[in-house]
N, C-alpha and C. Protein backbone atom coordinates (compact mmCIF):
# COMPACT_ATOMS: atom_id res chain seq x y z
N UNK A 1 0.84 -1.19 0.00
CA UNK A 1 0.00 0.00 0.00
C UNK A 1 0.89 1.25 0.00
N UNK A 2 0.51 2.20 -0.79
CA UNK A 2 1.20 3.48 -0.82
C UNK A 2 0.70 4.38 0.30
N UNK A 3 1.52 5.30 0.74
CA UNK A 3 1.11 6.26 1.76
C UNK A 3 0.10 7.25 1.18
N UNK A 4 0.30 7.63 -0.07
CA UNK A 4 -0.58 8.60 -0.74
C UNK A 4 -0.86 8.11 -2.15
N UNK A 5 -2.11 8.19 -2.55
CA UNK A 5 -2.56 7.90 -3.92
C UNK A 5 -3.45 9.06 -4.36
N UNK A 6 -3.11 9.67 -5.49
CA UNK A 6 -3.90 10.78 -6.03
C UNK A 6 -4.22 10.47 -7.49
N UNK A 7 -5.47 10.66 -7.87
CA UNK A 7 -5.90 10.45 -9.25
C UNK A 7 -6.72 11.63 -9.74
N UNK A 8 -6.19 12.28 -10.78
CA UNK A 8 -6.90 13.36 -11.49
C UNK A 8 -7.40 14.46 -10.54
N UNK A 9 -6.58 14.84 -9.59
CA UNK A 9 -6.95 15.84 -8.58
C UNK A 9 -7.00 17.24 -9.21
N UNK A 10 -8.07 17.95 -8.93
CA UNK A 10 -8.26 19.31 -9.43
C UNK A 10 -8.69 20.20 -8.26
N UNK A 11 -8.05 21.36 -8.15
CA UNK A 11 -8.44 22.37 -7.17
C UNK A 11 -8.22 23.74 -7.79
N UNK A 12 -9.28 24.54 -7.77
CA UNK A 12 -9.22 25.89 -8.34
C UNK A 12 -9.57 26.92 -7.28
N UNK A 13 -9.06 28.12 -7.49
CA UNK A 13 -9.41 29.30 -6.71
C UNK A 13 -10.02 30.27 -7.70
N UNK A 14 -11.34 30.28 -7.78
CA UNK A 14 -11.99 31.11 -8.79
C UNK A 14 -11.62 30.60 -10.17
N UNK A 15 -11.06 31.47 -11.01
CA UNK A 15 -10.67 31.08 -12.36
C UNK A 15 -9.26 30.51 -12.43
N UNK A 16 -8.55 30.54 -11.32
CA UNK A 16 -7.17 30.03 -11.31
C UNK A 16 -7.17 28.57 -10.87
N UNK A 17 -6.66 27.71 -11.73
CA UNK A 17 -6.58 26.29 -11.43
C UNK A 17 -5.20 26.02 -10.82
N UNK A 18 -5.17 25.81 -9.52
CA UNK A 18 -3.91 25.61 -8.79
C UNK A 18 -3.37 24.19 -8.99
N UNK A 19 -4.27 23.20 -9.01
CA UNK A 19 -3.90 21.81 -9.25
C UNK A 19 -4.77 21.33 -10.39
N UNK A 20 -4.15 20.79 -11.44
CA UNK A 20 -4.87 20.48 -12.67
C UNK A 20 -4.65 19.04 -13.09
N UNK A 21 -5.49 18.13 -12.58
CA UNK A 21 -5.43 16.73 -13.00
C UNK A 21 -4.21 15.98 -12.50
N UNK A 22 -3.82 16.20 -11.26
CA UNK A 22 -2.63 15.58 -10.68
C UNK A 22 -2.84 14.10 -10.41
N UNK A 23 -1.90 13.27 -10.88
CA UNK A 23 -1.82 11.85 -10.57
C UNK A 23 -0.50 11.62 -9.85
N UNK A 24 -0.56 10.91 -8.72
CA UNK A 24 0.65 10.74 -7.92
C UNK A 24 0.50 9.56 -6.98
N UNK A 25 1.57 8.77 -6.86
CA UNK A 25 1.64 7.69 -5.87
C UNK A 25 2.92 7.87 -5.08
N UNK A 26 2.80 7.84 -3.75
CA UNK A 26 3.96 8.01 -2.87
C UNK A 26 4.07 6.77 -2.00
N UNK A 27 5.15 5.99 -2.18
CA UNK A 27 5.32 4.77 -1.38
C UNK A 27 5.55 5.09 0.10
N UNK A 28 5.12 4.17 0.95
CA UNK A 28 5.38 4.30 2.39
C UNK A 28 6.89 4.26 2.64
N UNK A 29 7.31 4.98 3.68
CA UNK A 29 8.70 4.94 4.11
C UNK A 29 9.66 5.74 3.27
N UNK A 30 9.15 6.66 2.46
CA UNK A 30 10.02 7.46 1.60
C UNK A 30 9.98 8.92 2.01
N UNK A 31 10.95 9.67 1.51
CA UNK A 31 10.92 11.13 1.58
C UNK A 31 10.62 11.58 0.16
N UNK A 32 9.48 12.23 -0.01
CA UNK A 32 9.03 12.63 -1.34
C UNK A 32 8.93 14.14 -1.40
N UNK A 33 9.52 14.72 -2.43
CA UNK A 33 9.49 16.17 -2.59
C UNK A 33 8.55 16.62 -3.69
N UNK A 34 7.68 17.54 -3.36
CA UNK A 34 6.88 18.26 -4.36
C UNK A 34 7.71 19.49 -4.72
N UNK A 35 8.38 19.43 -5.85
CA UNK A 35 9.33 20.46 -6.24
C UNK A 35 8.71 21.35 -7.31
N UNK A 36 8.81 22.66 -7.10
CA UNK A 36 8.31 23.59 -8.10
C UNK A 36 8.34 25.01 -7.58
N UNK A 37 8.16 25.96 -8.49
CA UNK A 37 8.19 27.37 -8.08
C UNK A 37 6.93 27.74 -7.30
N UNK A 38 6.97 28.89 -6.68
CA UNK A 38 5.78 29.41 -5.99
C UNK A 38 4.63 29.48 -6.98
N UNK A 39 3.44 29.09 -6.52
CA UNK A 39 2.26 29.14 -7.37
C UNK A 39 2.03 27.89 -8.21
N UNK A 40 2.84 26.84 -8.01
CA UNK A 40 2.70 25.64 -8.84
C UNK A 40 1.76 24.59 -8.24
N UNK A 41 1.14 24.87 -7.08
CA UNK A 41 0.14 23.97 -6.51
C UNK A 41 0.64 23.04 -5.41
N UNK A 42 1.88 23.22 -4.98
CA UNK A 42 2.44 22.34 -3.94
C UNK A 42 1.68 22.47 -2.63
N UNK A 43 1.52 23.67 -2.13
CA UNK A 43 0.82 23.89 -0.87
C UNK A 43 -0.64 23.48 -0.98
N UNK A 44 -1.27 23.79 -2.08
CA UNK A 44 -2.66 23.40 -2.28
C UNK A 44 -2.81 21.89 -2.21
N UNK A 45 -1.93 21.16 -2.86
CA UNK A 45 -1.98 19.69 -2.81
C UNK A 45 -1.86 19.18 -1.39
N UNK A 46 -0.90 19.70 -0.65
CA UNK A 46 -0.73 19.27 0.75
C UNK A 46 -1.97 19.61 1.57
N UNK A 47 -2.52 20.79 1.38
CA UNK A 47 -3.71 21.17 2.15
C UNK A 47 -4.91 20.29 1.82
N UNK A 48 -5.04 19.86 0.57
CA UNK A 48 -6.12 18.92 0.23
C UNK A 48 -5.89 17.59 0.94
N UNK A 49 -4.66 17.10 0.94
CA UNK A 49 -4.36 15.82 1.58
C UNK A 49 -4.53 15.87 3.10
N UNK A 50 -4.36 17.05 3.68
CA UNK A 50 -4.55 17.23 5.13
C UNK A 50 -5.99 17.63 5.47
N UNK A 51 -6.85 17.72 4.48
CA UNK A 51 -8.27 18.06 4.64
C UNK A 51 -8.48 19.50 5.11
N UNK A 52 -7.55 20.37 4.77
CA UNK A 52 -7.72 21.79 5.04
C UNK A 52 -8.44 22.48 3.89
N UNK A 53 -8.43 21.82 2.73
CA UNK A 53 -9.16 22.28 1.55
C UNK A 53 -9.88 21.08 0.94
N UNK A 54 -11.01 21.33 0.33
CA UNK A 54 -11.72 20.28 -0.40
C UNK A 54 -11.34 20.35 -1.87
N UNK A 55 -11.09 19.20 -2.50
CA UNK A 55 -10.79 19.21 -3.94
C UNK A 55 -12.05 19.52 -4.74
N UNK A 56 -11.86 20.04 -5.95
CA UNK A 56 -12.99 20.26 -6.85
C UNK A 56 -13.42 18.94 -7.49
N UNK A 57 -12.43 18.11 -7.83
CA UNK A 57 -12.71 16.80 -8.41
C UNK A 57 -11.47 15.93 -8.28
N UNK A 58 -11.63 14.67 -8.68
CA UNK A 58 -10.55 13.71 -8.56
C UNK A 58 -10.67 12.94 -7.25
N UNK A 59 -9.70 12.09 -7.01
CA UNK A 59 -9.73 11.29 -5.79
C UNK A 59 -8.34 11.25 -5.16
N UNK A 60 -8.33 11.02 -3.86
CA UNK A 60 -7.07 10.89 -3.14
C UNK A 60 -7.29 10.00 -1.92
N UNK A 61 -6.25 9.25 -1.59
CA UNK A 61 -6.29 8.47 -0.36
C UNK A 61 -4.98 8.67 0.37
N UNK A 62 -5.07 8.65 1.69
CA UNK A 62 -3.91 8.83 2.56
C UNK A 62 -3.92 7.66 3.55
N UNK A 63 -2.83 6.91 3.58
CA UNK A 63 -2.69 5.75 4.47
C UNK A 63 -3.86 4.78 4.32
N UNK A 64 -4.32 4.63 3.08
CA UNK A 64 -5.38 3.68 2.79
C UNK A 64 -6.78 4.19 3.00
N UNK A 65 -6.94 5.44 3.43
CA UNK A 65 -8.24 6.04 3.68
C UNK A 65 -8.53 7.08 2.60
N UNK A 66 -9.73 7.02 2.03
CA UNK A 66 -10.16 8.09 1.14
C UNK A 66 -10.16 9.38 1.96
N UNK A 67 -9.77 10.48 1.33
CA UNK A 67 -9.68 11.72 2.10
C UNK A 67 -11.02 12.22 2.62
N UNK A 68 -12.12 11.67 2.11
CA UNK A 68 -13.42 12.04 2.67
C UNK A 68 -13.63 11.39 4.04
N UNK A 69 -12.86 10.35 4.35
CA UNK A 69 -12.89 9.67 5.64
C UNK A 69 -11.78 10.27 6.51
N UNK A 70 -12.14 11.05 7.47
CA UNK A 70 -11.15 11.77 8.28
C UNK A 70 -10.41 10.88 9.27
N UNK A 71 -10.62 9.56 9.22
CA UNK A 71 -10.01 8.63 10.16
C UNK A 71 -8.49 8.64 10.15
N UNK A 72 -7.88 9.05 9.07
CA UNK A 72 -6.43 9.05 8.97
C UNK A 72 -5.77 10.28 9.62
N UNK A 73 -6.55 11.29 9.95
CA UNK A 73 -5.97 12.55 10.40
C UNK A 73 -5.13 12.40 11.68
N UNK A 74 -5.47 11.45 12.54
CA UNK A 74 -4.68 11.23 13.76
C UNK A 74 -3.33 10.59 13.45
N UNK A 75 -3.16 10.08 12.22
CA UNK A 75 -1.93 9.39 11.83
C UNK A 75 -0.97 10.26 11.05
N UNK A 76 -1.36 11.52 10.82
CA UNK A 76 -0.50 12.42 10.05
C UNK A 76 -0.05 13.60 10.91
N UNK A 77 1.08 14.17 10.51
CA UNK A 77 1.56 15.42 11.09
C UNK A 77 1.66 16.44 9.97
N UNK A 78 1.46 17.71 10.31
CA UNK A 78 1.49 18.77 9.30
C UNK A 78 2.25 19.96 9.85
N UNK A 79 3.25 20.38 9.11
CA UNK A 79 4.02 21.58 9.45
C UNK A 79 3.82 22.59 8.34
N UNK A 80 3.01 23.64 8.59
CA UNK A 80 2.79 24.64 7.55
C UNK A 80 4.03 25.51 7.34
N UNK A 81 4.06 26.19 6.21
CA UNK A 81 5.19 27.08 5.91
C UNK A 81 5.31 28.17 6.97
N UNK A 82 4.21 28.79 7.31
CA UNK A 82 4.19 29.79 8.37
C UNK A 82 3.84 29.06 9.66
N UNK A 83 4.63 29.24 10.70
CA UNK A 83 4.38 28.50 11.93
C UNK A 83 2.99 28.79 12.48
N UNK A 84 2.30 27.73 12.85
CA UNK A 84 0.94 27.84 13.39
C UNK A 84 1.00 27.62 14.90
N UNK A 85 1.84 28.40 15.54
CA UNK A 85 2.04 28.31 16.99
C UNK A 85 1.61 29.61 17.64
N UNK A 86 1.56 29.60 18.97
CA UNK A 86 1.08 30.76 19.71
C UNK A 86 2.25 31.48 20.38
N UNK A 87 2.48 32.74 19.96
CA UNK A 87 3.60 33.53 20.48
C UNK A 87 3.53 33.76 21.98
N UNK A 88 2.30 33.85 22.53
CA UNK A 88 2.16 34.16 23.95
C UNK A 88 2.30 32.94 24.85
N UNK A 89 2.51 31.76 24.24
CA UNK A 89 2.72 30.54 25.00
C UNK A 89 4.19 30.13 24.96
N UNK A 90 4.61 29.35 25.94
CA UNK A 90 5.97 28.82 25.92
C UNK A 90 6.06 27.67 24.92
N UNK A 91 7.27 27.23 24.64
CA UNK A 91 7.47 26.06 23.79
C UNK A 91 6.71 24.88 24.39
N UNK A 92 6.88 24.66 25.68
CA UNK A 92 6.20 23.56 26.38
C UNK A 92 4.68 23.67 26.25
N UNK A 93 4.14 24.86 26.45
CA UNK A 93 2.69 25.04 26.37
C UNK A 93 2.16 24.79 24.96
N UNK A 94 2.92 25.22 23.94
CA UNK A 94 2.52 24.96 22.56
C UNK A 94 2.49 23.46 22.29
N UNK A 95 3.53 22.76 22.71
CA UNK A 95 3.58 21.31 22.47
C UNK A 95 2.48 20.58 23.25
N UNK A 96 2.21 21.05 24.46
CA UNK A 96 1.14 20.43 25.27
C UNK A 96 -0.21 20.61 24.58
N UNK A 97 -0.44 21.76 24.00
CA UNK A 97 -1.68 22.03 23.26
C UNK A 97 -1.83 21.07 22.08
N UNK A 98 -0.77 20.97 21.25
CA UNK A 98 -0.84 20.09 20.08
C UNK A 98 -0.93 18.63 20.49
N UNK A 99 -0.25 18.24 21.54
CA UNK A 99 -0.33 16.86 22.03
C UNK A 99 -1.74 16.55 22.51
N UNK A 100 -2.35 17.50 23.21
CA UNK A 100 -3.71 17.31 23.71
C UNK A 100 -4.72 17.11 22.60
N UNK A 101 -4.54 17.78 21.49
CA UNK A 101 -5.42 17.61 20.33
C UNK A 101 -5.40 16.15 19.87
N UNK A 102 -4.25 15.51 20.03
CA UNK A 102 -4.10 14.11 19.62
C UNK A 102 -4.28 13.13 20.78
N UNK A 103 -4.76 13.62 21.92
CA UNK A 103 -5.04 12.75 23.06
C UNK A 103 -3.82 12.30 23.83
N UNK A 104 -2.71 12.99 23.66
CA UNK A 104 -1.46 12.64 24.34
C UNK A 104 -1.33 13.47 25.61
N UNK A 105 -1.28 12.80 26.76
CA UNK A 105 -1.25 13.52 28.04
C UNK A 105 -0.33 12.82 29.03
N UNK A 106 -0.12 13.48 30.17
CA UNK A 106 0.60 12.87 31.29
C UNK A 106 2.02 12.45 30.96
N UNK A 107 2.40 11.31 31.49
CA UNK A 107 3.77 10.81 31.31
C UNK A 107 4.10 10.53 29.84
N UNK A 108 3.10 10.07 29.11
CA UNK A 108 3.31 9.81 27.68
C UNK A 108 3.69 11.11 26.96
N UNK A 109 2.99 12.20 27.28
CA UNK A 109 3.33 13.49 26.68
C UNK A 109 4.72 13.93 27.12
N UNK A 110 5.03 13.82 28.42
CA UNK A 110 6.34 14.25 28.92
C UNK A 110 7.48 13.52 28.21
N UNK A 111 7.31 12.23 28.00
CA UNK A 111 8.32 11.43 27.30
C UNK A 111 8.48 11.91 25.86
N UNK A 112 7.36 12.07 25.15
CA UNK A 112 7.43 12.51 23.76
C UNK A 112 7.97 13.93 23.64
N UNK A 113 7.59 14.80 24.58
CA UNK A 113 8.10 16.17 24.54
C UNK A 113 9.62 16.17 24.63
N UNK A 114 10.17 15.41 25.55
CA UNK A 114 11.63 15.34 25.69
C UNK A 114 12.26 14.80 24.41
N UNK A 115 11.67 13.76 23.84
CA UNK A 115 12.20 13.17 22.61
C UNK A 115 12.22 14.17 21.46
N UNK A 116 11.07 14.82 21.20
CA UNK A 116 11.00 15.71 20.03
C UNK A 116 11.83 16.97 20.24
N UNK A 117 11.85 17.50 21.46
CA UNK A 117 12.68 18.69 21.70
C UNK A 117 14.16 18.36 21.59
N UNK A 118 14.54 17.15 21.97
CA UNK A 118 15.92 16.72 21.79
C UNK A 118 16.24 16.56 20.31
N UNK A 119 15.30 15.95 19.57
CA UNK A 119 15.50 15.74 18.14
C UNK A 119 15.70 17.05 17.38
N UNK A 120 14.97 18.10 17.78
CA UNK A 120 15.08 19.38 17.07
C UNK A 120 16.03 20.35 17.78
N UNK A 121 16.73 19.84 18.78
CA UNK A 121 17.74 20.60 19.53
C UNK A 121 17.17 21.88 20.16
N UNK A 122 16.03 21.70 20.85
CA UNK A 122 15.38 22.84 21.50
C UNK A 122 15.06 22.54 22.96
N UNK A 123 15.64 21.50 23.53
CA UNK A 123 15.32 21.11 24.90
C UNK A 123 15.65 22.23 25.89
N UNK A 124 16.68 22.99 25.61
CA UNK A 124 17.07 24.08 26.50
C UNK A 124 16.14 25.29 26.41
N UNK A 125 15.24 25.31 25.42
CA UNK A 125 14.31 26.44 25.25
C UNK A 125 12.88 26.05 25.61
N UNK A 126 12.71 24.93 26.29
CA UNK A 126 11.39 24.40 26.63
C UNK A 126 10.50 25.44 27.31
N UNK A 127 11.04 26.26 28.20
CA UNK A 127 10.25 27.21 28.96
C UNK A 127 10.29 28.63 28.39
N UNK A 128 10.83 28.79 27.19
CA UNK A 128 10.88 30.10 26.55
C UNK A 128 9.56 30.41 25.87
N UNK A 129 9.16 31.67 25.93
CA UNK A 129 8.01 32.11 25.14
C UNK A 129 8.36 32.00 23.66
N UNK A 130 7.41 31.62 22.86
CA UNK A 130 7.66 31.51 21.43
C UNK A 130 8.10 32.86 20.86
N UNK A 131 7.55 33.94 21.38
CA UNK A 131 7.88 35.29 20.90
C UNK A 131 9.35 35.64 21.12
N UNK A 132 10.04 34.90 21.99
CA UNK A 132 11.46 35.16 22.28
C UNK A 132 12.40 34.42 21.33
N UNK A 133 11.85 33.56 20.46
CA UNK A 133 12.68 32.71 19.62
C UNK A 133 12.94 33.32 18.26
N UNK A 134 14.06 32.92 17.66
CA UNK A 134 14.38 33.34 16.29
C UNK A 134 13.48 32.58 15.31
N UNK A 135 13.50 32.99 14.06
CA UNK A 135 12.70 32.31 13.04
C UNK A 135 13.07 30.84 12.89
N UNK A 136 14.36 30.54 12.90
CA UNK A 136 14.81 29.16 12.78
C UNK A 136 14.37 28.32 13.97
N UNK A 137 14.43 28.92 15.17
CA UNK A 137 13.98 28.20 16.36
C UNK A 137 12.47 27.93 16.30
N UNK A 138 11.72 28.88 15.80
CA UNK A 138 10.27 28.69 15.65
C UNK A 138 9.98 27.53 14.69
N UNK A 139 10.75 27.46 13.60
CA UNK A 139 10.58 26.35 12.65
C UNK A 139 10.84 25.01 13.34
N UNK A 140 11.85 24.98 14.19
CA UNK A 140 12.16 23.73 14.89
C UNK A 140 11.03 23.35 15.86
N UNK A 141 10.45 24.33 16.54
CA UNK A 141 9.32 24.04 17.44
C UNK A 141 8.11 23.60 16.62
N UNK A 142 7.90 24.20 15.47
CA UNK A 142 6.80 23.80 14.59
C UNK A 142 6.96 22.35 14.15
N UNK A 143 8.18 21.95 13.84
CA UNK A 143 8.44 20.56 13.48
C UNK A 143 8.17 19.65 14.68
N UNK A 144 8.61 20.05 15.85
CA UNK A 144 8.34 19.26 17.06
C UNK A 144 6.84 19.08 17.29
N UNK A 145 6.07 20.14 17.05
CA UNK A 145 4.61 20.06 17.22
C UNK A 145 4.00 19.08 16.22
N UNK A 146 4.53 19.05 15.01
CA UNK A 146 4.02 18.12 13.99
C UNK A 146 4.37 16.68 14.31
N UNK A 147 5.44 16.48 15.08
CA UNK A 147 5.92 15.13 15.41
C UNK A 147 5.45 14.61 16.76
N UNK A 148 4.85 15.46 17.59
CA UNK A 148 4.59 15.13 18.99
C UNK A 148 3.79 13.85 19.17
N UNK A 149 2.90 13.53 18.26
CA UNK A 149 2.03 12.36 18.40
C UNK A 149 2.51 11.15 17.60
N UNK A 150 3.75 11.17 17.14
CA UNK A 150 4.37 10.08 16.39
C UNK A 150 3.57 9.69 15.15
N UNK A 151 3.43 10.63 14.20
CA UNK A 151 2.65 10.33 13.00
C UNK A 151 3.34 9.31 12.10
N UNK A 152 2.55 8.61 11.31
CA UNK A 152 3.08 7.69 10.31
C UNK A 152 3.51 8.45 9.06
N UNK A 153 2.86 9.59 8.82
CA UNK A 153 3.07 10.38 7.62
C UNK A 153 3.17 11.84 8.01
N UNK A 154 4.22 12.49 7.52
CA UNK A 154 4.48 13.88 7.88
C UNK A 154 4.44 14.74 6.62
N UNK A 155 3.58 15.76 6.63
CA UNK A 155 3.50 16.73 5.54
C UNK A 155 4.24 17.99 5.98
N UNK A 156 5.22 18.40 5.19
CA UNK A 156 6.02 19.57 5.49
C UNK A 156 5.92 20.56 4.34
N UNK A 157 5.37 21.74 4.59
CA UNK A 157 5.20 22.74 3.55
C UNK A 157 6.34 23.75 3.64
N UNK A 158 7.27 23.65 2.70
CA UNK A 158 8.44 24.53 2.65
C UNK A 158 9.13 24.61 4.02
N UNK A 159 9.55 23.47 4.57
CA UNK A 159 10.08 23.46 5.94
C UNK A 159 11.38 24.21 6.14
N UNK A 160 12.13 24.45 5.05
CA UNK A 160 13.42 25.12 5.23
C UNK A 160 13.46 26.52 4.64
N UNK A 161 12.30 27.06 4.26
CA UNK A 161 12.28 28.41 3.71
C UNK A 161 12.66 29.41 4.82
N UNK A 162 13.54 30.32 4.50
CA UNK A 162 13.95 31.33 5.47
C UNK A 162 14.88 30.81 6.56
N UNK A 163 15.38 29.60 6.39
CA UNK A 163 16.26 28.99 7.39
C UNK A 163 17.69 29.08 6.86
N UNK A 164 18.65 29.40 7.74
CA UNK A 164 20.03 29.53 7.30
C UNK A 164 20.60 28.17 6.87
N UNK A 165 21.65 28.16 6.04
CA UNK A 165 22.18 26.90 5.50
C UNK A 165 22.58 25.85 6.56
N UNK A 166 23.23 26.23 7.67
CA UNK A 166 23.56 25.18 8.67
C UNK A 166 22.30 24.53 9.26
N UNK A 167 21.26 25.32 9.54
CA UNK A 167 20.03 24.76 10.08
C UNK A 167 19.32 23.93 9.02
N UNK A 168 19.37 24.37 7.76
CA UNK A 168 18.77 23.60 6.67
C UNK A 168 19.42 22.21 6.61
N UNK A 169 20.73 22.16 6.73
CA UNK A 169 21.44 20.86 6.71
C UNK A 169 21.00 20.00 7.89
N UNK A 170 20.81 20.59 9.08
CA UNK A 170 20.35 19.82 10.24
C UNK A 170 18.93 19.31 10.03
N UNK A 171 18.07 20.13 9.40
CA UNK A 171 16.71 19.67 9.09
C UNK A 171 16.77 18.43 8.20
N UNK A 172 17.58 18.49 7.13
CA UNK A 172 17.67 17.35 6.20
C UNK A 172 18.20 16.12 6.91
N UNK A 173 19.14 16.31 7.80
CA UNK A 173 19.65 15.18 8.60
C UNK A 173 18.51 14.60 9.45
N UNK A 174 17.71 15.48 10.04
CA UNK A 174 16.58 15.03 10.84
C UNK A 174 15.54 14.30 10.01
N UNK A 175 15.28 14.78 8.78
CA UNK A 175 14.32 14.11 7.89
C UNK A 175 14.82 12.70 7.55
N UNK A 176 16.12 12.58 7.34
CA UNK A 176 16.70 11.27 7.05
C UNK A 176 16.51 10.32 8.24
N UNK A 177 16.70 10.85 9.45
CA UNK A 177 16.51 10.02 10.65
C UNK A 177 15.05 9.60 10.81
N UNK A 178 14.11 10.48 10.48
CA UNK A 178 12.69 10.13 10.55
C UNK A 178 12.36 9.03 9.55
N UNK A 179 12.94 9.12 8.37
CA UNK A 179 12.73 8.08 7.35
C UNK A 179 13.23 6.74 7.87
N UNK A 180 14.37 6.73 8.54
CA UNK A 180 14.92 5.49 9.11
C UNK A 180 13.97 4.88 10.14
N UNK A 181 13.16 5.72 10.78
CA UNK A 181 12.18 5.24 11.76
C UNK A 181 10.90 4.76 11.08
N UNK A 182 10.83 4.85 9.75
CA UNK A 182 9.67 4.38 9.00
C UNK A 182 8.62 5.43 8.73
N UNK A 183 8.90 6.68 9.06
CA UNK A 183 7.94 7.76 8.82
C UNK A 183 8.05 8.21 7.36
N UNK A 184 6.92 8.28 6.70
CA UNK A 184 6.87 8.79 5.33
C UNK A 184 6.81 10.31 5.42
N UNK A 185 7.60 10.97 4.58
CA UNK A 185 7.63 12.43 4.58
C UNK A 185 7.30 12.94 3.18
N UNK A 186 6.33 13.85 3.13
CA UNK A 186 5.97 14.53 1.89
C UNK A 186 6.22 16.01 2.14
N UNK A 187 7.13 16.58 1.36
CA UNK A 187 7.45 18.00 1.58
C UNK A 187 7.40 18.78 0.29
N UNK A 188 7.01 20.02 0.42
CA UNK A 188 7.08 20.92 -0.72
C UNK A 188 8.32 21.76 -0.56
N UNK A 189 8.94 22.04 -1.70
CA UNK A 189 10.15 22.86 -1.66
C UNK A 189 10.41 23.45 -3.05
N UNK A 190 11.16 24.51 -3.10
CA UNK A 190 11.65 24.99 -4.38
C UNK A 190 13.17 24.91 -4.41
N UNK A 191 13.77 24.22 -3.40
CA UNK A 191 15.20 23.97 -3.36
C UNK A 191 15.50 22.60 -3.96
N UNK A 192 16.45 22.51 -4.85
CA UNK A 192 16.88 21.20 -5.39
C UNK A 192 17.76 20.50 -4.38
């Protein structure tokens, strides 16, 4: 079974067709890049697969579930291009919020929080307000939030945009480590 199957997917915004008849199969356990310039439909495709947008036509399945069946949503993680975190909360409070959405609490949450913050090298900033962090640090916390519930499939929308080259290299190293753990990664990027 593939992690993602898309057939003849179409999504328009008014008269602009952002995705036009897309066919795509993404095997489980791979890192797959949606590569293209801004405006080529990468973000729209990811948002349809995450059920943030409804397609106009075509079909798609994620982890064996038709996207009309929201049952797969607990098995995916999503990191948007712009961080969807709360500036007035600490790193810990943001992660606790996202973990709670997925039913992760108590000792199980504490264990996962330590793991993901260690993975993204932010354990020392656990009690910092998000507003105190640099852009690169915010991206790392956003990735931790997407990983907190141990998803099978991770959608990353331009995860390294605006990130300096050393941090970009660390992100790619981290993506490789996630793949080794069996997590499928689908990311949009305009970097080769």
